Short mmCIF file of C-alpha atoms in Angstrom, two decimals:
data_model
loop_
_atom_site.label_atom_id
_atom_site.label_comp_id
_atom_site.label_asym_id
_atom_site.label_seq_id
_atom_site.Cartn_x
_atom_site.Cartn_y
_atom_site.Cartn_z
CA MET A 636 97.27 -13.96 -49.04
CA THR A 637 95.55 -17.69 -48.52
CA THR A 638 97.61 -20.22 -51.04
CA MET A 639 96.45 -23.45 -52.64
CA LEU A 640 97.35 -24.87 -49.32
CA ASP A 641 95.50 -23.20 -46.95
CA ARG A 642 92.15 -23.44 -49.11
CA THR A 643 92.80 -27.24 -49.51
CA ARG A 644 93.75 -27.80 -45.93
CA LEU A 645 90.68 -26.23 -44.93
CA ALA A 646 88.15 -28.15 -47.24
CA LEU A 647 89.85 -31.53 -45.82
CA THR A 648 89.66 -29.80 -42.28
CA GLN A 649 85.81 -29.56 -42.43
CA GLN A 650 85.09 -32.62 -44.36
CA PRO A 651 83.57 -35.13 -42.08
CA ILE A 652 85.22 -38.28 -42.41
CA VAL A 653 84.45 -42.30 -42.94
CA ASP A 654 87.28 -44.44 -41.77
CA MET A 655 86.77 -47.43 -43.64
CA HIS A 656 88.90 -49.94 -41.47
CA THR A 657 90.11 -49.87 -38.09
CA HIS A 658 89.84 -52.21 -34.96
CA CYS A 659 87.75 -49.75 -32.62
CA TYR A 660 84.77 -50.48 -31.24
CA PRO A 661 81.24 -49.06 -29.53
CA PRO A 662 81.21 -49.54 -25.64
CA SER A 663 78.52 -52.33 -26.39
CA PHE A 664 81.76 -54.54 -26.70
CA GLY A 665 83.04 -53.37 -23.61
CA HIS A 666 85.68 -51.45 -22.99
CA SER A 667 89.22 -51.38 -21.11
CA GLY A 668 90.14 -47.95 -20.39
CA VAL A 669 92.89 -46.70 -18.14
CA GLY A 670 94.73 -49.40 -16.22
CA GLY A 671 93.28 -52.30 -18.65
CA GLY A 672 90.34 -54.17 -18.88
CA ASP A 673 88.52 -57.06 -20.59
CA GLY A 674 86.42 -55.23 -22.81
CA MET A 675 87.46 -55.19 -27.03
CA LEU A 676 87.16 -50.93 -27.16
CA LEU A 677 90.50 -49.81 -26.10
CA TRP A 678 90.95 -45.77 -24.76
CA GLY A 679 93.03 -44.18 -22.59
CA ILE A 680 96.71 -42.99 -22.06
CA ASP A 681 97.74 -46.61 -20.74
CA GLN A 682 96.63 -48.39 -23.79
CA LEU A 683 97.80 -45.45 -26.40
CA LEU A 684 101.13 -46.42 -24.60
CA THR A 685 101.09 -50.26 -24.88
CA TYR A 686 99.89 -50.22 -28.61
CA HIS A 687 102.46 -53.01 -30.18
CA TYR A 688 104.25 -50.53 -31.97
CA LEU A 689 105.72 -48.73 -28.99
CA VAL A 690 106.47 -52.67 -27.26
CA ALA A 691 108.18 -53.34 -30.31
CA GLU A 692 110.05 -49.92 -30.04
CA VAL A 693 110.95 -50.12 -26.39
CA TYR A 694 112.76 -53.30 -26.65
CA ARG A 695 114.72 -51.10 -28.97
CA VAL A 696 115.94 -49.47 -25.97
CA VAL A 697 115.27 -52.18 -23.23
CA PRO A 698 116.62 -55.63 -24.74
CA ALA A 699 114.86 -58.97 -24.12
CA THR A 700 118.49 -59.65 -22.40
CA GLU A 701 117.11 -57.10 -19.83
CA LEU A 702 113.70 -57.44 -19.58
CA PRO A 703 112.75 -61.23 -21.34
CA TYR A 704 109.56 -61.27 -23.17
CA ASP A 705 107.17 -63.07 -20.55
CA THR A 706 108.53 -60.60 -17.61
CA PHE A 707 107.36 -57.81 -19.56
CA PHE A 708 103.83 -59.63 -20.78
CA ALA A 709 103.00 -60.56 -17.63
CA MET A 710 103.36 -56.90 -15.89
CA THR A 711 99.54 -55.30 -15.75
CA THR A 712 98.92 -52.62 -18.57
CA ARG A 713 99.49 -49.53 -16.42
CA GLU A 714 103.33 -51.61 -14.99
CA GLN A 715 104.11 -51.45 -18.94
CA ALA A 716 102.54 -48.10 -19.65
CA ASP A 717 104.59 -47.09 -17.37
CA HIS A 718 107.79 -48.35 -18.49
CA ILE A 719 107.06 -47.21 -21.96
CA TRP A 720 106.65 -43.37 -20.43
CA ARG A 721 110.00 -43.70 -19.11
CA HIS A 722 112.11 -45.11 -21.45
CA LEU A 723 110.69 -43.53 -24.93
CA PHE A 724 109.10 -40.42 -23.20
CA ILE A 725 111.02 -39.32 -20.40
CA GLU A 726 114.26 -40.60 -21.26
CA ARG A 727 114.37 -40.22 -24.71
CA THR A 728 112.72 -37.76 -27.03
CA PRO A 729 109.40 -39.24 -28.91
CA ILE A 730 110.62 -38.37 -32.35
CA SER A 731 109.34 -41.70 -34.04
CA GLU A 732 105.64 -41.74 -35.61
CA ALA A 733 104.41 -44.31 -32.94
CA CYS A 734 105.58 -42.04 -30.14
CA ARG A 735 104.74 -38.51 -31.81
CA GLY A 736 101.52 -39.78 -32.61
CA VAL A 737 100.55 -40.04 -28.14
CA ILE A 738 102.19 -36.90 -28.01
CA THR A 739 99.50 -35.31 -31.04
CA THR A 740 96.65 -36.71 -29.40
CA LEU A 741 97.34 -35.89 -25.42
CA GLY A 742 97.60 -31.42 -27.55
CA ALA A 743 94.64 -32.23 -29.01
CA LEU A 744 92.85 -33.25 -26.18
CA GLY A 745 94.10 -29.93 -24.54
CA LEU A 746 96.39 -31.76 -22.11
CA ASP A 747 99.93 -30.82 -21.39
CA PRO A 748 102.18 -32.85 -24.43
CA ASN A 749 105.02 -31.61 -22.02
CA GLU A 750 103.78 -33.17 -19.33
CA ARG A 751 106.43 -35.32 -17.35
CA SER A 752 104.00 -37.54 -14.54
CA LEU A 753 101.03 -40.51 -15.87
CA ASP A 754 99.37 -39.29 -12.80
CA SER A 755 97.84 -36.77 -13.91
CA LEU A 756 97.21 -37.55 -17.50
CA ARG A 757 95.15 -40.87 -16.30
CA SER A 758 93.11 -38.63 -13.90
CA TRP A 759 92.10 -36.99 -16.98
CA PHE A 760 91.20 -39.93 -18.58
CA GLU A 761 89.71 -41.89 -15.23
CA ALA A 762 87.13 -39.23 -14.96
CA ARG A 763 85.81 -40.01 -19.16
CA ASP A 764 82.95 -41.62 -19.60
CA ALA A 765 83.43 -44.23 -22.54
CA ASN A 766 80.59 -43.74 -24.50
CA THR A 767 80.37 -39.36 -24.27
CA TYR A 768 84.18 -40.39 -25.14
CA VAL A 769 84.00 -42.08 -28.06
CA ASP A 770 81.71 -38.71 -29.42
CA THR A 771 84.88 -36.31 -28.47
CA VAL A 772 87.29 -38.56 -29.81
CA MET A 773 85.32 -38.49 -33.13
CA GLU A 774 84.30 -34.91 -33.32
CA THR A 775 87.86 -34.33 -32.18
CA SER A 776 89.46 -36.00 -34.95
CA GLY A 777 86.24 -35.48 -37.82
CA VAL A 778 85.35 -38.85 -37.73
CA GLU A 779 81.57 -39.24 -38.51
CA SER A 780 81.70 -43.08 -38.72
CA ILE A 781 84.05 -45.70 -38.06
CA THR A 782 84.12 -49.40 -39.41
CA MET A 783 84.91 -52.10 -37.02
CA THR A 784 87.08 -55.16 -38.30
CA ASN A 785 84.40 -58.17 -36.77
CA ALA A 786 86.57 -61.69 -36.82
CA VAL A 787 83.84 -64.17 -37.18
CA PHE A 788 86.29 -67.34 -35.74
CA ASP A 789 87.06 -64.96 -32.67
CA ASP A 790 85.66 -66.79 -29.90
CA GLU A 791 84.85 -63.65 -28.06
CA GLU A 792 83.93 -61.66 -30.85
CA ARG A 793 81.37 -64.45 -32.12
CA SER A 794 80.06 -65.09 -28.43
CA LEU A 795 79.57 -61.38 -28.16
CA TRP A 796 77.45 -61.36 -31.24
CA LEU A 797 75.18 -64.49 -30.50
CA GLU A 798 74.63 -63.41 -26.64
CA LYS A 799 74.09 -59.64 -27.70
CA GLY A 800 72.67 -59.27 -31.29
CA ASP A 801 71.58 -56.10 -32.47
CA ALA A 802 72.40 -54.92 -28.82
CA LEU A 803 76.01 -54.54 -29.82
CA LYS A 804 74.98 -52.41 -32.81
CA ASP A 805 76.09 -48.71 -32.49
CA PRO A 806 74.99 -46.33 -35.44
CA ARG A 807 78.69 -44.56 -35.15
CA PHE A 808 80.04 -47.90 -35.97
CA GLU A 809 79.94 -50.43 -38.57
CA ALA A 810 80.35 -54.07 -39.70
CA VAL A 811 82.81 -56.03 -41.40
CA LEU A 812 83.16 -59.59 -41.86
CA ARG A 813 86.52 -60.80 -41.14
CA ILE A 814 86.70 -64.58 -41.98
CA ASP A 815 90.42 -64.98 -42.79
CA PRO A 816 90.37 -69.03 -41.39
CA LEU A 817 88.41 -70.03 -44.44
CA LEU A 818 91.63 -69.24 -47.07
CA GLN A 819 94.51 -69.41 -44.42
CA ASP A 820 93.55 -72.99 -43.09
CA TRP A 821 90.24 -74.48 -44.20
CA PRO A 822 90.61 -77.53 -42.39
CA SER A 823 90.72 -76.26 -39.37
CA ALA A 824 87.76 -73.66 -40.31
CA SER A 825 85.73 -76.17 -41.61
CA ALA A 826 85.88 -78.13 -38.65
CA LYS A 827 84.17 -74.88 -36.58
CA LEU A 828 81.60 -74.20 -38.92
CA GLY A 829 80.73 -78.08 -38.52
CA ALA A 830 80.92 -77.63 -34.43
CA TRP A 831 78.41 -74.44 -35.10
CA GLY A 832 75.87 -76.62 -36.91
CA TYR A 833 76.84 -76.04 -40.58
CA GLY A 834 76.91 -79.24 -42.32
CA VAL A 835 80.34 -78.78 -43.74
CA SER A 836 83.23 -81.41 -44.46
CA GLU A 837 86.77 -80.58 -45.56
CA GLU A 838 85.87 -81.78 -48.69
CA LEU A 839 84.63 -78.79 -50.99
CA THR A 840 81.80 -81.13 -51.36
CA PRO A 841 78.07 -79.64 -53.06
CA ARG A 842 76.54 -79.51 -49.87
CA THR A 843 79.89 -78.48 -48.02
CA ILE A 844 79.84 -75.17 -50.55
CA ALA A 845 76.18 -74.42 -49.76
CA GLU A 846 76.58 -74.63 -46.14
CA ALA A 847 79.61 -72.53 -46.28
CA LYS A 848 77.53 -69.78 -48.28
CA ARG A 849 75.28 -69.77 -45.79
CA PHE A 850 77.53 -69.39 -42.97
CA ILE A 851 78.98 -65.92 -44.95
CA THR A 852 75.26 -64.75 -45.65
CA ASP A 853 74.12 -65.61 -41.78
CA TRP A 854 76.94 -63.72 -40.39
CA LEU A 855 76.91 -60.65 -43.01
CA THR A 856 73.36 -60.21 -42.09
CA ARG A 857 73.57 -60.58 -38.11
CA MET A 858 76.58 -58.04 -38.71
CA ASP A 859 74.91 -55.61 -41.48
CA ALA A 860 78.38 -55.81 -42.50
CA ILE A 861 79.56 -53.79 -45.41
CA TYR A 862 81.73 -55.56 -46.82
CA VAL A 863 84.17 -58.95 -45.61
CA ALA A 864 87.91 -58.32 -45.13
CA MET A 865 91.30 -60.67 -44.91
CA SER A 866 94.26 -60.28 -44.35
CA LEU A 867 96.36 -62.11 -46.31
CA PRO A 868 100.19 -63.64 -46.05
CA PRO A 869 102.74 -62.17 -49.09
CA GLY A 870 102.33 -65.87 -50.70
CA PHE A 871 98.79 -64.95 -51.87
CA ARG A 872 98.08 -66.45 -55.10
CA TYR A 873 95.15 -66.09 -57.35
CA PRO A 874 95.37 -69.16 -59.21
CA ASP A 875 97.37 -71.07 -56.70
CA PRO A 876 98.43 -74.79 -57.75
CA SER A 877 99.27 -75.59 -54.59
CA ASN A 878 96.11 -74.94 -52.53
CA PRO A 879 93.68 -75.59 -54.94
CA THR A 880 91.23 -75.65 -51.96
CA ALA A 881 91.53 -71.90 -51.02
CA ASP A 882 90.97 -71.48 -55.31
CA ARG A 883 87.42 -72.76 -55.18
CA ILE A 884 86.87 -71.23 -52.26
CA ILE A 885 86.92 -67.90 -53.73
CA ALA A 886 85.79 -69.27 -57.37
CA GLU A 887 82.47 -70.97 -55.50
CA ILE A 888 81.56 -69.69 -52.07
CA LEU A 889 83.30 -66.04 -51.44
CA MET A 890 82.94 -64.72 -55.04
CA PRO A 891 78.96 -65.94 -55.31
CA VAL A 892 78.09 -64.56 -52.20
CA LEU A 893 79.68 -61.49 -52.20
CA ALA A 894 78.28 -60.83 -56.18
CA ASP A 895 74.75 -61.96 -55.02
CA HIS A 896 75.03 -59.50 -52.16
CA GLY A 897 76.74 -56.73 -53.96
CA LEU A 898 79.53 -56.26 -51.50
CA PRO A 899 83.43 -55.96 -51.83
CA TRP A 900 85.77 -57.79 -51.12
CA ALA A 901 88.78 -56.35 -48.97
CA MET A 902 92.25 -58.01 -49.14
CA MET A 903 95.28 -56.81 -46.63
CA ILE A 904 97.80 -58.19 -47.91
CA GLY A 905 101.43 -58.21 -47.03
CA SER A 906 101.76 -59.52 -43.72
CA ARG A 907 104.09 -61.73 -42.22
CA ARG A 908 103.12 -62.94 -39.16
CA HIS A 909 105.25 -64.31 -35.96
CA VAL A 910 108.72 -63.77 -37.35
CA ASN A 911 109.48 -62.92 -33.92
CA PRO A 912 106.60 -64.60 -31.85
CA ALA A 913 108.28 -63.70 -28.06
CA LEU A 914 106.77 -60.17 -29.14
CA GLY A 915 103.37 -61.54 -29.68
CA GLN A 916 100.95 -58.89 -31.42
CA ALA A 917 104.24 -56.62 -32.29
CA GLY A 918 106.22 -59.49 -34.03
CA ASP A 919 104.79 -59.33 -36.99
CA MET A 920 106.97 -58.16 -40.36
CA VAL A 921 106.10 -57.12 -43.84
CA GLY A 922 106.66 -58.95 -47.41
CA LYS A 923 106.55 -57.97 -50.99
CA ALA A 924 102.99 -59.34 -52.45
CA ASP A 925 102.11 -60.39 -55.70
CA VAL A 926 99.38 -57.94 -57.58
CA GLN A 927 99.19 -60.20 -60.53
CA ALA A 928 96.80 -62.37 -58.12
CA VAL A 929 94.77 -59.00 -57.48
CA VAL A 930 95.09 -58.60 -61.30
CA ASN A 931 93.17 -62.05 -62.05
CA LEU A 932 90.50 -61.60 -59.59
CA CYS A 933 89.44 -58.28 -61.13
CA ARG A 934 89.55 -59.77 -65.02
CA ASP A 935 88.03 -63.54 -63.63
CA PHE A 936 85.52 -62.11 -61.09
CA PRO A 937 84.33 -58.59 -62.97
CA ARG A 938 80.81 -58.80 -60.98
CA ASN A 939 82.80 -58.91 -57.87
CA ARG A 940 84.61 -55.79 -56.34
CA PHE A 941 87.57 -55.40 -54.92
CA LEU A 942 89.11 -52.93 -51.82
CA VAL A 943 92.82 -53.74 -51.86
CA THR A 944 95.83 -52.32 -49.73
CA MET A 945 99.29 -53.72 -49.36
CA LEU A 946 101.69 -53.65 -46.96
CA SER A 947 104.65 -53.59 -48.92
CA ARG A 948 106.22 -50.17 -50.64
CA GLU A 949 107.44 -51.76 -53.14
CA ASN A 950 104.13 -53.38 -54.48
CA GLN A 951 102.65 -49.85 -54.50
CA HIS A 952 103.47 -48.73 -58.32
CA GLU A 953 102.18 -52.20 -59.74
CA LEU A 954 99.53 -51.87 -57.46
CA CYS A 955 98.38 -48.70 -58.42
CA VAL A 956 99.04 -49.33 -62.87
CA ALA A 957 96.28 -52.18 -62.05
CA ALA A 958 93.89 -50.66 -60.43
CA ARG A 959 94.27 -47.81 -63.88
CA LYS A 960 92.76 -51.14 -65.72
CA PHE A 961 89.70 -52.31 -63.40
CA GLY A 962 86.59 -50.50 -62.59
CA ASN A 963 86.03 -52.81 -59.85
CA LEU A 964 89.58 -52.30 -57.89
CA MET A 965 89.65 -49.77 -55.29
CA VAL A 966 93.36 -49.22 -53.96
CA PHE A 967 92.94 -48.08 -49.94
CA GLY A 968 95.22 -46.60 -47.48
CA CYS A 969 98.79 -46.59 -46.17
CA TRP A 970 98.53 -49.40 -43.92
CA TRP A 971 100.24 -50.23 -40.95
CA PHE A 972 104.53 -50.26 -41.36
CA LEU A 973 103.30 -47.95 -43.94
CA ASN A 974 101.49 -45.34 -41.50
CA ASN A 975 104.70 -42.86 -41.43
CA PRO A 976 104.84 -39.57 -42.93
CA SER A 977 107.67 -40.03 -45.79
CA ILE A 978 106.12 -42.75 -46.87
CA ILE A 979 102.49 -41.91 -47.00
CA GLU A 980 103.42 -38.65 -48.96
CA GLU A 981 104.99 -40.46 -51.50
CA MET A 982 102.22 -42.70 -51.96
CA THR A 983 99.83 -40.29 -51.93
CA ARG A 984 101.46 -38.52 -55.02
CA GLU A 985 102.03 -41.61 -56.42
CA ARG A 986 98.30 -42.75 -56.74
CA PHE A 987 97.32 -38.85 -57.23
CA GLU A 988 99.24 -38.60 -60.78
CA LEU A 989 98.10 -41.81 -61.76
CA LEU A 990 94.27 -42.45 -60.47
CA GLY A 991 93.25 -38.42 -59.92
CA THR A 992 91.36 -38.71 -56.86
CA THR A 993 89.56 -42.34 -57.62
CA VAL A 994 91.29 -43.67 -54.68
CA ILE A 995 90.87 -44.13 -50.81
CA PRO A 996 94.09 -42.18 -49.50
CA GLN A 997 93.98 -43.28 -46.12
CA HIS A 998 92.41 -45.40 -43.38
CA SER A 999 93.47 -45.35 -39.69
CA ASP A 1000 93.49 -48.98 -38.72
CA ALA A 1001 93.51 -47.77 -35.14
CA ARG A 1002 93.23 -50.39 -32.39
CA VAL A 1003 93.12 -47.87 -29.56
CA LEU A 1004 90.19 -45.51 -29.74
CA ASP A 1005 92.53 -42.11 -29.18
CA GLN A 1006 94.57 -43.23 -32.33
CA LEU A 1007 91.70 -41.87 -34.77
CA ILE A 1008 92.59 -38.00 -33.14
CA TYR A 1009 96.58 -38.78 -34.50
CA LYS A 1010 96.27 -40.63 -37.36
CA TRP A 1011 94.14 -38.56 -39.03
CA SER A 1012 95.50 -35.13 -38.13
CA HIS A 1013 98.91 -36.34 -39.27
CA SER A 1014 97.72 -37.69 -42.77
CA ARG A 1015 94.70 -35.07 -43.51
CA GLU A 1016 97.81 -32.77 -43.66
CA ILE A 1017 99.92 -34.92 -46.22
CA ILE A 1018 97.35 -35.59 -47.95
CA ALA A 1019 96.26 -31.46 -48.31
CA ARG A 1020 100.10 -31.16 -49.39
CA CYS A 1021 99.94 -33.59 -51.66
CA LEU A 1022 96.76 -32.35 -53.19
CA ALA A 1023 97.79 -28.91 -53.25
CA THR A 1024 100.85 -29.65 -55.27
CA GLN A 1025 98.60 -31.30 -57.54
CA TYR A 1026 96.33 -28.20 -57.94
CA GLU A 1027 99.35 -25.27 -58.31
CA GLN A 1028 100.64 -27.43 -61.22
CA LEU A 1029 97.15 -27.62 -62.74
CA ASP A 1030 96.55 -24.04 -61.99
CA ASP A 1031 100.14 -23.43 -63.79
CA THR A 1032 98.65 -24.79 -67.19
CA GLY A 1033 96.12 -22.12 -67.00
CA TYR A 1034 92.68 -24.09 -65.57
CA ARG A 1035 91.48 -22.36 -62.95
CA VAL A 1036 90.83 -25.01 -59.57
CA THR A 1037 88.17 -23.74 -57.33
CA ASP A 1038 87.07 -23.66 -54.25
CA GLU A 1039 83.88 -25.95 -55.26
CA HIS A 1040 86.73 -27.96 -57.12
CA ILE A 1041 88.80 -28.47 -53.87
CA GLY A 1042 85.41 -29.10 -51.32
CA ALA A 1043 84.31 -31.84 -53.96
CA ASP A 1044 87.74 -33.74 -54.23
CA ALA A 1045 87.89 -33.71 -50.57
CA GLU A 1046 84.58 -35.09 -50.39
CA ARG A 1047 85.30 -37.70 -52.67
CA LEU A 1048 88.47 -38.47 -50.71
CA MET A 1049 87.55 -38.45 -47.16
CA ARG A 1050 84.08 -40.36 -47.52
CA GLY A 1051 82.67 -40.31 -51.20
CA ASN A 1052 84.63 -42.89 -52.97
CA PHE A 1053 84.25 -45.36 -49.77
CA ARG A 1054 80.71 -45.21 -50.00
CA SER A 1055 79.78 -45.52 -54.04
CA PHE A 1056 82.23 -48.26 -54.09
CA ILE A 1057 80.27 -50.48 -51.42
CA THR A 1058 77.32 -49.66 -52.77
CA ALA A 1059 77.53 -49.89 -56.50
CA GLU A 1060 75.34 -51.99 -58.26
CA GLN A 1061 77.40 -53.12 -60.91
CA PRO A 1062 81.14 -52.30 -61.59
CA VAL A 1063 82.82 -50.29 -63.83
CA GLU A 1064 84.41 -52.74 -66.44
CA ALA A 1065 87.75 -52.25 -67.75
#
């Protein structure tokens, strides 16, 4: 007999996904495959194994007293991968979510997850062409569109856009304008804008405001960006009496530009950077954020739309309740340290119970292309279980849940809610 979970799992498996936040790029940005390289598209077994989650995890096994951080980071990508493979996959059982993800990915690609040597795995990946491999990963993961993160204040990426322009664009990928320094370090950001030909000063004069708006507009247009994103620390506040400059940048620059372009602001709040700076990208942590800042923004700027995810588990219930009050707030994803099955299940059930199907339950946040496979495989199964539970409870009341209901909900959750939210002409008023 076909169960409700079977029906729900089938609908979600058949539903193409729009991955609304990743750090993946098309081959036109250059690519780093087996053994490393200089490109922005990361893929292949060595990149999977040197993902920063696994770098942090291997230091639980081989401490810095045995392998100093600077020694590890001076190693080649291949050498780092060999070290991680040996200590986390050969000498120990790879039960963590980050380790299991590598195993899931290998199996889904038709490779033997019990392989003990990296040589044969590397040979398989070395035989792939980066461009066609993007198609392979998208087909295997069920993802029909990958949303990039395009940091204009990153010199490497900005140079690529100025040099190659439209030649960077790939119909499989969509751009997002990332502009964290505007709020987090306005003195440095304004100096850079000035050097790039915009008539700005550190003081927020009328000319500076107009030129900062021009800067955002220019880059939204150049990239064809579908929203603006910022990663923000746990201490982010709005309004913030200690940082009136940031308040003015939001109110007088960012909100008007986004309203004029009809685009949302995606806020990823709660990352505490570099608590262990010697670990590099792996040295960040989580902090509890202030949901009231999001409430204030949604209330004060009803013409604007806000995509919000928070990094602390303790913020999730309050954020869901806030989303019940404001139609211009869309909760999305299980970000970073929340991307663990037990927490994903808890958050997803809570969201369905409070918000129904008016959420974006997940994004991959993948930094290595191949991670799309395991992150969506693992999350889709959890989403199916949570959704099937809601259907079973509804079924118990006498309401008949049909395959049409399930299919429509699958489309909303995996693609439709995001597409509708980023293209809405006017937010729904609370």
